[in-house]
Coordinates of C-alpha atoms in Angstrom, one line a residue:
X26 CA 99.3 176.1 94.4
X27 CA 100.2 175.0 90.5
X28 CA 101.9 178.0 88.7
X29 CA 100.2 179.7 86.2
X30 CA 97.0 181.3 85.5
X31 CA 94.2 181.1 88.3
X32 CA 90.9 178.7 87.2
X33 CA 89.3 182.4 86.8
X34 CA 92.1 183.1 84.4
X35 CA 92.3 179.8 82.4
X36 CA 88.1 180.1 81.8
X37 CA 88.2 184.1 80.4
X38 CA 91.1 182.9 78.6
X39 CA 89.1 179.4 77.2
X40 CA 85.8 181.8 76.3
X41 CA 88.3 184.3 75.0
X42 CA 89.5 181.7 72.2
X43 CA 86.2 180.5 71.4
X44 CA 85.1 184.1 70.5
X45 CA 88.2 184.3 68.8
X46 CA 87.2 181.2 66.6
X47 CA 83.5 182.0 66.2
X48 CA 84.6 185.4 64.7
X49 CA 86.8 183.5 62.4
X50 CA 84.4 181.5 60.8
X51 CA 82.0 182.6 57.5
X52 CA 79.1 184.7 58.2
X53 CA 76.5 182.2 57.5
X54 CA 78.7 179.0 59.8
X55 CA 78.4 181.5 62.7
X56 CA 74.8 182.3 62.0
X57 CA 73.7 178.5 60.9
X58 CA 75.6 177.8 64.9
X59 CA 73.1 180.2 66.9
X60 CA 70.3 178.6 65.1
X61 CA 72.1 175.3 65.8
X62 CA 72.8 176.2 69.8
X63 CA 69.3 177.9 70.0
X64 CA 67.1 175.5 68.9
X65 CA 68.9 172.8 71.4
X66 CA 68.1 174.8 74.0
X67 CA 64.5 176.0 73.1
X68 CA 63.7 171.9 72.7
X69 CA 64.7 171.4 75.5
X70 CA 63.4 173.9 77.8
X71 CA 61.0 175.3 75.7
X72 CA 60.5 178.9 74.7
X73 CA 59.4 180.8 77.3
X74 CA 61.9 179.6 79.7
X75 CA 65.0 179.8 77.4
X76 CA 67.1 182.8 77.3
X77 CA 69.6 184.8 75.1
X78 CA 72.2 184.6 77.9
X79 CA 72.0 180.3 77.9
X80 CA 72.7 180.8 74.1
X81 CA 75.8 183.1 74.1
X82 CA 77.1 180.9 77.1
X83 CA 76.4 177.9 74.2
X84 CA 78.6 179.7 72.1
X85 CA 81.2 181.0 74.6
X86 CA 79.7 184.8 74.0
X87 CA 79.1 187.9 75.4
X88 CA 75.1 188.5 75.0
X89 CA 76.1 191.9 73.8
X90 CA 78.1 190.1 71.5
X91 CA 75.5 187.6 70.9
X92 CA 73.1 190.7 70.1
X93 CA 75.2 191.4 66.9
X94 CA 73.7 189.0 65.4
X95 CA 70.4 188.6 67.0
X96 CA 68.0 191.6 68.2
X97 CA 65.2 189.6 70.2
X98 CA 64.8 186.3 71.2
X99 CA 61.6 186.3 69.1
X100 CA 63.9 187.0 66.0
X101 CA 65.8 183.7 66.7
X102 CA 63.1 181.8 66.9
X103 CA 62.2 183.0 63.3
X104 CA 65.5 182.0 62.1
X105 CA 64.6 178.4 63.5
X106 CA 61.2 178.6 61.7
X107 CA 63.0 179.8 58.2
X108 CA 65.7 177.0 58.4
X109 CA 63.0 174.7 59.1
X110 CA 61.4 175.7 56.2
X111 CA 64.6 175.3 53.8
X112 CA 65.0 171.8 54.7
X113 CA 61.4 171.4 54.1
X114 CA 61.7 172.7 50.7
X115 CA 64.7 171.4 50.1
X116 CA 63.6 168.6 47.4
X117 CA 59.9 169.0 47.1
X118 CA 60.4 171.9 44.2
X119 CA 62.6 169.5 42.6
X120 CA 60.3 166.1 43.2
X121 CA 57.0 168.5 42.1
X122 CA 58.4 169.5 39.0
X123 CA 59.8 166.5 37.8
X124 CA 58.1 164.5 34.8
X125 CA 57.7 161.1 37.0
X126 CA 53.7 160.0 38.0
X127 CA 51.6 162.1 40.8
X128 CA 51.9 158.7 42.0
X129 CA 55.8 158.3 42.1
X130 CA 55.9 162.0 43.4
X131 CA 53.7 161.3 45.9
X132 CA 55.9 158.5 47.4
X133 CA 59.2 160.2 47.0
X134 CA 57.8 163.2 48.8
X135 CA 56.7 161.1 51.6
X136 CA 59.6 159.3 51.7
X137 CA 61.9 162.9 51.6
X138 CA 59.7 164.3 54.7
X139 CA 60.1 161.6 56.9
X140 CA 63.7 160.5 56.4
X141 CA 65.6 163.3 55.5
X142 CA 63.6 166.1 57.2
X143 CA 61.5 165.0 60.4
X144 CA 63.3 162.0 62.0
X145 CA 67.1 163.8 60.8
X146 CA 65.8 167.3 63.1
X147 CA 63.7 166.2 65.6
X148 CA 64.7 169.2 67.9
X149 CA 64.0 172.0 65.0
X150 CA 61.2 170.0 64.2
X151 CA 59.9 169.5 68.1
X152 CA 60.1 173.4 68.6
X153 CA 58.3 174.2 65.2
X154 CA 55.6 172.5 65.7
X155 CA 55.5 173.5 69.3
X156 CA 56.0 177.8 69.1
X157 CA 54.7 178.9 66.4
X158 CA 52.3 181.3 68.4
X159 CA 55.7 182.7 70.1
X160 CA 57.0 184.1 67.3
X161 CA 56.3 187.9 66.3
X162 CA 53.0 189.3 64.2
X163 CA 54.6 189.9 61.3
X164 CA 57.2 186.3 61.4
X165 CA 54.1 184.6 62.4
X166 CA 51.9 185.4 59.2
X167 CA 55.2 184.7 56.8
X168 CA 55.3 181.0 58.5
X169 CA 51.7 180.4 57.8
X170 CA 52.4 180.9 54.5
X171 CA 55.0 179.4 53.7
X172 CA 53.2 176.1 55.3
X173 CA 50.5 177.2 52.6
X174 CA 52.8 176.7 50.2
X175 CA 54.4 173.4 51.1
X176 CA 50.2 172.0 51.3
X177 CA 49.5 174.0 48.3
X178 CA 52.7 172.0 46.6
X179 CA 51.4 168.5 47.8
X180 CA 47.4 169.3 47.4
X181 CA 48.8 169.8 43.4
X182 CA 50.2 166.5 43.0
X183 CA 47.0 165.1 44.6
X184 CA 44.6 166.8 42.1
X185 CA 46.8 165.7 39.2
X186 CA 46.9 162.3 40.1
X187 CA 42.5 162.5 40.6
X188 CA 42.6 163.8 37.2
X189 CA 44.7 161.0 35.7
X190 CA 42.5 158.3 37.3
X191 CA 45.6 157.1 39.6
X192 CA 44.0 158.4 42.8
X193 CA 40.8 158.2 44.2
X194 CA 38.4 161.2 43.9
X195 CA 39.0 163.2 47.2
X196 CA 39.3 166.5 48.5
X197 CA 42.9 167.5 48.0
X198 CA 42.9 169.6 50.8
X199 CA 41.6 167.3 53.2
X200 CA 44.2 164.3 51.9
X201 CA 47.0 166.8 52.3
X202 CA 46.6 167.8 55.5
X203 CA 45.6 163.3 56.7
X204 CA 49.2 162.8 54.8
X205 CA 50.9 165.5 56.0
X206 CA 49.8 165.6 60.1
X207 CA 50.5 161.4 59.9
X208 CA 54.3 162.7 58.2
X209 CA 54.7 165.2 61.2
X210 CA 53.3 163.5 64.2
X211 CA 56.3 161.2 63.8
X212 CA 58.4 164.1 65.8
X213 CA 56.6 163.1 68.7
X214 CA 57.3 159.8 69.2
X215 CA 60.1 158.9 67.0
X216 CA 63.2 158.7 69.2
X217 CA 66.6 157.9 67.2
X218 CA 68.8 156.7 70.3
X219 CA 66.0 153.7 71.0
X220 CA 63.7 153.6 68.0
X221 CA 62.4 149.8 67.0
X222 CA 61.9 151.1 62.8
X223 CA 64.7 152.8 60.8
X224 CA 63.2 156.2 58.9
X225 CA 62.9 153.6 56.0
X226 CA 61.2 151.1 57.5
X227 CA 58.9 154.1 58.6
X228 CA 58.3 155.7 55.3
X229 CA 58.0 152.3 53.5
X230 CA 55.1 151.7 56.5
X231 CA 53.1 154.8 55.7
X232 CA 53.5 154.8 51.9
X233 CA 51.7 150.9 51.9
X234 CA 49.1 152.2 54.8
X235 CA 48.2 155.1 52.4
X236 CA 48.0 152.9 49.3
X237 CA 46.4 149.9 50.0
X238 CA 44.2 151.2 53.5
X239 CA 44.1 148.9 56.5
X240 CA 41.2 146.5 55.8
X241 CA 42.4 143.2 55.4
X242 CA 42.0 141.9 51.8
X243 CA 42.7 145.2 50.1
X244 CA 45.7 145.0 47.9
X245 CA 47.6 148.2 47.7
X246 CA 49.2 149.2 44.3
X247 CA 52.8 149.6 44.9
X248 CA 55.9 149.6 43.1
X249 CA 57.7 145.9 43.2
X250 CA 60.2 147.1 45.4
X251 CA 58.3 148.6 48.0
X252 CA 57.6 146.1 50.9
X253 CA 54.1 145.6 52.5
X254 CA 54.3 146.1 56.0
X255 CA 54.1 142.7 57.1
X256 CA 57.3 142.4 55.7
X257 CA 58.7 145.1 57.3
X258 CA 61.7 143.9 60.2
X259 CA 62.2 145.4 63.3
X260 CA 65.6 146.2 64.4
X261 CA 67.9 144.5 66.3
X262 CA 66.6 146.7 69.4
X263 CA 63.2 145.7 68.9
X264 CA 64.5 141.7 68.3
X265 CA 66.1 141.6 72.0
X266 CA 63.2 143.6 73.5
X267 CA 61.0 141.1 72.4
X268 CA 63.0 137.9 72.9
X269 CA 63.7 139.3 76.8
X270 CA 60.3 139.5 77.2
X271 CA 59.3 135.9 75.3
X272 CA 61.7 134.5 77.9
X273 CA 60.4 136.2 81.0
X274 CA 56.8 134.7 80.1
X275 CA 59.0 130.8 79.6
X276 CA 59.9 131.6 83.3
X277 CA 57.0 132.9 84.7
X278 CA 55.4 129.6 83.3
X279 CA 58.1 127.3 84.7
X280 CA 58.2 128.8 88.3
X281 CA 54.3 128.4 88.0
X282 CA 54.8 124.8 87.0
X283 CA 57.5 124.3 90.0
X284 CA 55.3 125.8 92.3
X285 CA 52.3 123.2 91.3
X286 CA 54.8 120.0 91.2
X287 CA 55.7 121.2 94.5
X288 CA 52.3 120.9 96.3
X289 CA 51.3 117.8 97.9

């Protein structure tokens, strides 16, 4: 046997050091980690299954240690719900107070939800949208409204661009909540390891869909810049996905024809 500690030793000793280093960071680093470390694991087992005890081991803590910072597992999941919420309202305070169009607000808010909040957190975006009836009475009510508030923000915008004649009458509500479920529903199918569209190409999609419809012949009033998306290109993922299968179809064709020359 190799001299020094025992494996037993060497672990305590790694999970000792990590402690060690957690303590040393900032307050808000270690508490911005849990959320970090919980919300992994809460993806990817889901709520109910996920324990306290699989996040301290995440962090290389005790659970009692882990408890100085966390009271109940339904308190964590809060703290994924609140940071949710400021990457949420990150820019749109900023975007809805600024003196551009309803129009122009509109777009940049779409554009801000889908490439710099949904597609860059999947996994805090997978579990809010997936446990909100988990969390506590009281945590519960303050998430509901604050999701009031973020409609509320974009229903605004809406009714101000009716009343300057930019959009078409609607009901705000109604065209808040199409834009905003089409915006979120992109955390369930959007997968960044094998995804055909960049967030871009994404958000420059939606924002043509929702100005010019999808009836052919209806021309949608966008800025210059903004592509229709028949212009839109598939990356290179998408390219060899489809080339592979263009050149299965030449083979299938060609043994076919083989197959024929080959009869008498």
């Amino acid at each position: 046997q190799e001299c020094g500690a025992n494996p037993g030793e060497r672990k305590l000793g790694e999970m000792t050091q990590i402690q060690t280093n957690f303590k040393g960071l900032d307050r808000s680093i270690r508490m911005q980690k849990i959320v970090e470390a919980a919300t992994a694991i809460v993806h990817r087992k889901g709520f109910k299954a996920a324990t306290l005890d699989e996040v301290a081991q995440e962090l290389g803590l005790s659970k009692a240690a882990l408890y100085n910072y966390i009271p109940s597992k339904g308190k964590l999941l809060a703290l994924i719900y609140n940071q949710a919420f400021e990457k949420i309202f990150h820019r749109i305070y900023e975007i809805s107070a600024s003196k551009i169009s309803p129009e122009e607000k509109l777009r940049q808010i779409i554009r801000d939800h889908i490439c710099n909040i949904i597609t860059k957190n999947i996994a805090m975006f997978s579990v809010f949208f997936a446990e909100e009836n988990q969390l506590p009475g009281k945590d519960f009510q303050q998430i509901r409204e604050e999701k009031r508030k973020y409609t509320n923000l974009v229903m605004k915008i809406i009714e101000e661009g009716v009343e300057q004649g930019v959009f078409q009458p609607v009901d705000s509500r109604l065209q808040a909540y199409a834009i905003l479920g089409m915006c979120n529903w992109i955390y369930k199918w959007y997968k960044p390891e094998r995804e055909f569209f960049s967030p871009e190409q994404i958000a420059d999609h939606f924002i043509a869909l929702l100005q010019g419809g999808y009836l052919a012949g209806q021309q949608p009033q966008r800025r210059p810049d903004l592509p229709s998306p028949s212009t839109l290109q598939p990356t290179d993922a998408r390219l060899e996905k489809q080339t592979i299968m263009e050149l299965k179809l030449l083979s299938d064709q060609l043994s076919s024809l083989v197959q024929k020359m080959g009869k008498p």
